[in-house]
mmCIF file of C-alpha atoms in Angstrom:
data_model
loop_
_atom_site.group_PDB
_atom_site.id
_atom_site.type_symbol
_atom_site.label_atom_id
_atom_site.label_comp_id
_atom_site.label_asym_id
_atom_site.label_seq_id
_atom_site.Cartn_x
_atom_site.Cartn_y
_atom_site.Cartn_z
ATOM 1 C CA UNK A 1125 0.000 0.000 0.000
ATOM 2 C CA UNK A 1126 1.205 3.637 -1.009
ATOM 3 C CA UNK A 1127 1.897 5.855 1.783
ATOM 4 C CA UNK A 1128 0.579 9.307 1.331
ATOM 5 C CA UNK A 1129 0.909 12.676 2.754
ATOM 6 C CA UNK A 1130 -2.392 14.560 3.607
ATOM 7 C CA UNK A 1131 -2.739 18.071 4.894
ATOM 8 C CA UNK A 1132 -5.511 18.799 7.320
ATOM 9 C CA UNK A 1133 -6.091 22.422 6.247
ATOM 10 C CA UNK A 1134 -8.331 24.913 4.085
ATOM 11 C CA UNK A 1135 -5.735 27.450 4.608
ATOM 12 C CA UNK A 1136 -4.252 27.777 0.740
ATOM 13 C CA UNK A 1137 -1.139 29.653 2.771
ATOM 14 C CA UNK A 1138 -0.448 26.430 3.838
ATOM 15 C CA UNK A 1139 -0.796 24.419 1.200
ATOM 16 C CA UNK A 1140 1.533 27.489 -0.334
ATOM 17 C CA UNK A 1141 4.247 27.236 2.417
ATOM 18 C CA UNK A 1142 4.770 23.792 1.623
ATOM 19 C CA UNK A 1143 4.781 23.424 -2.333
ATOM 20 C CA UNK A 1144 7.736 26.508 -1.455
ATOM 21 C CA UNK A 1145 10.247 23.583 0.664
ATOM 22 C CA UNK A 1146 8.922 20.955 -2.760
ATOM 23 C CA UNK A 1147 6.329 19.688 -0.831
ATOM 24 C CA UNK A 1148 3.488 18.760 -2.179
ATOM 25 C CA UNK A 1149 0.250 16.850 -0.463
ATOM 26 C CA UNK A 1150 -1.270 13.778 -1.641
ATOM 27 C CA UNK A 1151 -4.662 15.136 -0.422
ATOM 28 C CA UNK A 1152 -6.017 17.895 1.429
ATOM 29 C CA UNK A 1153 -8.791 17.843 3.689
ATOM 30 C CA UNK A 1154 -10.812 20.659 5.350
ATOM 31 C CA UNK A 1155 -10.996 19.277 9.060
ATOM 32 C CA UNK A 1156 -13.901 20.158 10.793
ATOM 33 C CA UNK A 1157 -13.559 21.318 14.677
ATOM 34 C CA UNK A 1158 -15.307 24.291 17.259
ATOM 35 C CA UNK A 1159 -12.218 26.229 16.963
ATOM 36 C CA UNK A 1160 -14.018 28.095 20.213
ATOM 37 C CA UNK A 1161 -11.748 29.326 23.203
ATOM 38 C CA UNK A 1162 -12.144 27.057 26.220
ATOM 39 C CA UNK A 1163 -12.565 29.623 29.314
ATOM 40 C CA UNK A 1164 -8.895 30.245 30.575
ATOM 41 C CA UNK A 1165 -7.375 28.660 27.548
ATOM 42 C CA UNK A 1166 -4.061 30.522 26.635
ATOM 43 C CA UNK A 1167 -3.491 31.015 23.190
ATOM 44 C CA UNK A 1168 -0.340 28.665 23.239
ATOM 45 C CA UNK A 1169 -2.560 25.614 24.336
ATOM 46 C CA UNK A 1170 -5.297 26.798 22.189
ATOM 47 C CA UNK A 1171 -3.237 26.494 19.142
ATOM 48 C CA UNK A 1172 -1.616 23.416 19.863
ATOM 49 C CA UNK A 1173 -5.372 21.843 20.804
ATOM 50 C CA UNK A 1174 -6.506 22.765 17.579
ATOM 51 C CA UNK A 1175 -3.867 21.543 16.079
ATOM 52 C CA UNK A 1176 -4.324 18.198 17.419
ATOM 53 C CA UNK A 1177 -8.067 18.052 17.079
ATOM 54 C CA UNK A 1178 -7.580 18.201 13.652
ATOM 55 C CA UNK A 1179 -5.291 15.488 13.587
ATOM 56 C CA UNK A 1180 -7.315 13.699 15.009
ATOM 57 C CA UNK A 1181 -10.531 14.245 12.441
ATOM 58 C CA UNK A 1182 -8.271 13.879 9.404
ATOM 59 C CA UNK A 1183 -5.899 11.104 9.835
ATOM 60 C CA UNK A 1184 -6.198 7.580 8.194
ATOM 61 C CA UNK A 1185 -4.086 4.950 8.117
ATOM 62 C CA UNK A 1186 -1.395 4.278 5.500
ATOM 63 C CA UNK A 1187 -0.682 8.906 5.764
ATOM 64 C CA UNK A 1188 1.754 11.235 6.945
ATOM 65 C CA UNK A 1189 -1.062 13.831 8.530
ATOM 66 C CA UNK A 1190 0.092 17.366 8.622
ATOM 67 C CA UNK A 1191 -2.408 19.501 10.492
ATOM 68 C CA UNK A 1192 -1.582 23.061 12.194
ATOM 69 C CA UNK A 1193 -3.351 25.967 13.988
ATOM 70 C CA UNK A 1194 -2.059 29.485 14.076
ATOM 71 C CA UNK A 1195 -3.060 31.887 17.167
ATOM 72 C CA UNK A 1196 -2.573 35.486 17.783
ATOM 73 C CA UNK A 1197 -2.230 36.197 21.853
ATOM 74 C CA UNK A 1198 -1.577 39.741 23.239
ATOM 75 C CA UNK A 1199 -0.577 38.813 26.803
ATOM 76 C CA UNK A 1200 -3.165 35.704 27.774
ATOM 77 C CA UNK A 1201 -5.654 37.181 25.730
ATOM 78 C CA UNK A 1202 -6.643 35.368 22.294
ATOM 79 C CA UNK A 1203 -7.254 37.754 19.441
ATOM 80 C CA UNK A 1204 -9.734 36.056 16.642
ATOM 81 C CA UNK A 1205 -9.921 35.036 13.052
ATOM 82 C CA UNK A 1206 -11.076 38.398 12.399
ATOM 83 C CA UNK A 1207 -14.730 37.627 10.557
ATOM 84 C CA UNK A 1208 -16.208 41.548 9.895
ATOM 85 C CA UNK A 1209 -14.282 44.607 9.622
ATOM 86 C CA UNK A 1210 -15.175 45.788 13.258
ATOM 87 C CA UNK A 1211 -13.018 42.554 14.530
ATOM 88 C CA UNK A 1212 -10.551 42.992 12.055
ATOM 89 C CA UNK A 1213 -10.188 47.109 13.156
ATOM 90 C CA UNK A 1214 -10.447 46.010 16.831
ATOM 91 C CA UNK A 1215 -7.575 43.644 16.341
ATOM 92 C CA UNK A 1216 -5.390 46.419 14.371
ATOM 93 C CA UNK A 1217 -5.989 49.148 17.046
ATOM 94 C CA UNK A 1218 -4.616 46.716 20.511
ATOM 95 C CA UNK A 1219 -2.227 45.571 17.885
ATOM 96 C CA UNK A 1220 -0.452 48.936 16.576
ATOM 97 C CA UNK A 1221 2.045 49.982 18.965
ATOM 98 C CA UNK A 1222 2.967 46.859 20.519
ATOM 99 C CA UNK A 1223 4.345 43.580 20.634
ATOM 100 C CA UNK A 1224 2.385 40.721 20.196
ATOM 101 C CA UNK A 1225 2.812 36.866 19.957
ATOM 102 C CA UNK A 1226 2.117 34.820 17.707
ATOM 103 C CA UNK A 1227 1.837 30.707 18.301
ATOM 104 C CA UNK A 1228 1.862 28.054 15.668
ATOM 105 C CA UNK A 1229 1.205 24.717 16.450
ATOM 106 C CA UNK A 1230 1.866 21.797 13.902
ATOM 107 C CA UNK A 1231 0.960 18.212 15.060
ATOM 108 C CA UNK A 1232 1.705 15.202 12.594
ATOM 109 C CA UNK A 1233 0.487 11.541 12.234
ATOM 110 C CA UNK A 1234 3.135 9.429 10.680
ATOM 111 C CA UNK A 1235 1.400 6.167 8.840
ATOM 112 C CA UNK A 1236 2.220 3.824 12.133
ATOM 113 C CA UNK A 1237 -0.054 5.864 14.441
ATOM 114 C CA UNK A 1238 2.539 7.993 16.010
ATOM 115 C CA UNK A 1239 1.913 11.599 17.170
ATOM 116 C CA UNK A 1240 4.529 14.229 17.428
ATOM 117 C CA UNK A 1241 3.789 17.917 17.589
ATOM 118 C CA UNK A 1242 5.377 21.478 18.089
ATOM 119 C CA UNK A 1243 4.460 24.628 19.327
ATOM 120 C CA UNK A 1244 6.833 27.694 17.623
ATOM 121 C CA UNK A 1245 5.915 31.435 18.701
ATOM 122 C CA UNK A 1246 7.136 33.615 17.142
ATOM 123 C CA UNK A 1247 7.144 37.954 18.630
ATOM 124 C CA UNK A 1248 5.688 40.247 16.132
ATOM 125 C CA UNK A 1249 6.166 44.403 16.977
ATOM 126 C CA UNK A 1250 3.685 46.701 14.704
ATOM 127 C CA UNK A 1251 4.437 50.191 14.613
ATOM 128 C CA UNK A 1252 2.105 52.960 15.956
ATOM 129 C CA UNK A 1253 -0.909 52.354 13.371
ATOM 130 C CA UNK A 1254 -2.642 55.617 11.585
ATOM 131 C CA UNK A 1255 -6.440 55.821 11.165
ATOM 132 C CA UNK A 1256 -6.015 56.001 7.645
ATOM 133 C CA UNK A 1257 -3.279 52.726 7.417
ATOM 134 C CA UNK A 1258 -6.012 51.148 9.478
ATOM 135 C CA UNK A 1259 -8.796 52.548 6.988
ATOM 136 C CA UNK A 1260 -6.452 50.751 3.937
ATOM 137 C CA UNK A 1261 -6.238 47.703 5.352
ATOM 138 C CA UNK A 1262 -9.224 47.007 6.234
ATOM 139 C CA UNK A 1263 -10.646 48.049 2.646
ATOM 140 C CA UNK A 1264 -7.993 45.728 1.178
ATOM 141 C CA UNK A 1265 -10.194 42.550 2.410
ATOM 142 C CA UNK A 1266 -7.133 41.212 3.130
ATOM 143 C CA UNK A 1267 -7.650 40.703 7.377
ATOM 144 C CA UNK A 1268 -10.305 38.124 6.745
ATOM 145 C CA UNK A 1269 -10.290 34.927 8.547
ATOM 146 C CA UNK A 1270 -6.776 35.722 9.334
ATOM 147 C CA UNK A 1271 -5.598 35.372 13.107
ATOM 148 C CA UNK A 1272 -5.375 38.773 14.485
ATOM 149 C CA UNK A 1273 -7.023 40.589 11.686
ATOM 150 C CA UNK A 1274 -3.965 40.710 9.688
ATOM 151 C CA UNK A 1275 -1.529 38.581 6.839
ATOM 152 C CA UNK A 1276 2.074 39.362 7.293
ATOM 153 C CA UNK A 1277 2.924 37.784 4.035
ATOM 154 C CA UNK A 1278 0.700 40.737 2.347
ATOM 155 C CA UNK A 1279 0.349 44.699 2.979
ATOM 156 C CA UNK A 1280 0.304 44.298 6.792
ATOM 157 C CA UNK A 1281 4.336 43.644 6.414
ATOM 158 C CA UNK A 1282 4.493 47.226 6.172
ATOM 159 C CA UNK A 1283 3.470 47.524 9.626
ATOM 160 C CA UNK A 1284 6.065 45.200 11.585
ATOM 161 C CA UNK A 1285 8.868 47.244 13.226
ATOM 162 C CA UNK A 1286 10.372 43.981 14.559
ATOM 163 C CA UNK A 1287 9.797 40.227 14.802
ATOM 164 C CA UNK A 1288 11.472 37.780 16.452
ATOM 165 C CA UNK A 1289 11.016 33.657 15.426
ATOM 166 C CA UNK A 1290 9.625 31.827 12.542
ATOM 167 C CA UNK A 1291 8.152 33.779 9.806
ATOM 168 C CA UNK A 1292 6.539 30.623 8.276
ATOM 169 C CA UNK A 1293 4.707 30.373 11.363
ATOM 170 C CA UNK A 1294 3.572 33.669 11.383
ATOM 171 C CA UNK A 1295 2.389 33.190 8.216
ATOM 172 C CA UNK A 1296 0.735 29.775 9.193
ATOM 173 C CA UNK A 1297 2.985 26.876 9.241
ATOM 174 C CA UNK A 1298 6.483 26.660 10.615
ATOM 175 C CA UNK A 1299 8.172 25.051 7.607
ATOM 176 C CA UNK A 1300 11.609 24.124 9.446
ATOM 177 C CA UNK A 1301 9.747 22.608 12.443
ATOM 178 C CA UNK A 1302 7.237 20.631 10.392
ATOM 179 C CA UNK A 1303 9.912 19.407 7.823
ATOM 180 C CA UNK A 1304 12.075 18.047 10.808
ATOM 181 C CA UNK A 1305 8.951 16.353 12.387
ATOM 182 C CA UNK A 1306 8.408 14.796 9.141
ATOM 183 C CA UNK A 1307 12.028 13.533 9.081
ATOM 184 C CA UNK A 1308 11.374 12.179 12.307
ATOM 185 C CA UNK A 1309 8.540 10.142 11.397
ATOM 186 C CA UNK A 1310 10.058 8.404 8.780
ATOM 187 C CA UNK A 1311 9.175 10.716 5.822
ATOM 188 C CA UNK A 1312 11.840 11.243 2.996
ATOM 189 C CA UNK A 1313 11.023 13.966 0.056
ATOM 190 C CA UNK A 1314 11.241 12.015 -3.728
#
């Protein structure tokens, strides 16, 4: 039987990161979970639970499963997938100015059942944000269903005066973290 590699995701950033190390999925498969905040969930167990949970909808046997959650915290508290533009402008405004974190978990399946998973975060720094950068951006459409209301790998890069830690994972993946789990599973690139 053929082993395959499946990625748990709809994010097409994802699916993006990896086809830019020459990876390329087998299949891909939207997992669905309640990506809902348990009560006094950090955002660094919240991503990694997601993370898991999808594993744990998508995988079959005879697979490498990738699956992966990326969360925005500012201290404990967990910014969302910003939906309208008043989440997405609520997100830029506690967001400009400061320093923020940003976790990505990655959890894999390797075709003999075993589980191993990391959690990268990565420190993001906006600058001060103007109304009318704020205005821009949100017009763009480019904040939705992103974590924190914003895609570094698009116009919000303008606004990051320093980050510290895995851009991939910012972005939504942490390529050097998820290729070396795949290594350790057994996986070898053709």
């Amino acid at each position: 039987m053929q082993v395959t590699l499946v990625l748990a995701s709809s994010s097409p950033r994802r699916l993006d990161l990896l086809r830019q190390i020459g990876i390329v999925p087998d299949r891909i498969v939207s997992p669905d979970i309640d990506e809902t905040p348990r009560r006094d969930e950090t955002p660094r167990a919240l991503a990694m639970r997601l993370a898991r949970a999808k594993l744990d909808v998508v995988s079959g046997p005879d697979a490498f499963t990738i699956a992966a959650d990326t969360v925005v915290g500012l201290g404990r508290r967990i910014l969302p997938k910003a939906v309208t533009e008043a989440e997405a402008r609520a997100c830029l405004g506690l967001l400009g100015g400061r320093r923020h974190t940003v976790y990505s978990a990655v959890a894999l399946r390797g075709p003999d059942g075993r589980i191993v998973a990391r959690n990268v975060a990565s420190v993001v720094a906006f600058a001060r944000l103007d109304p009318w950068l704020v205005d821009a951006y949100v017009a763009s459409g480019e904040w939705a269903g992103k974590a924190g209301g914003y895609a570094i790998q698009g116009r919000a890069a303008g606004f990051v005066d320093f980050m510290s830690g895995s851009y991939s994972g910012v972005v939504g993946l942490p390529l050097h973290e998820t290729l070396n789990l795949l290594r350790g599973l057994g996986w070898r690139q053709g």
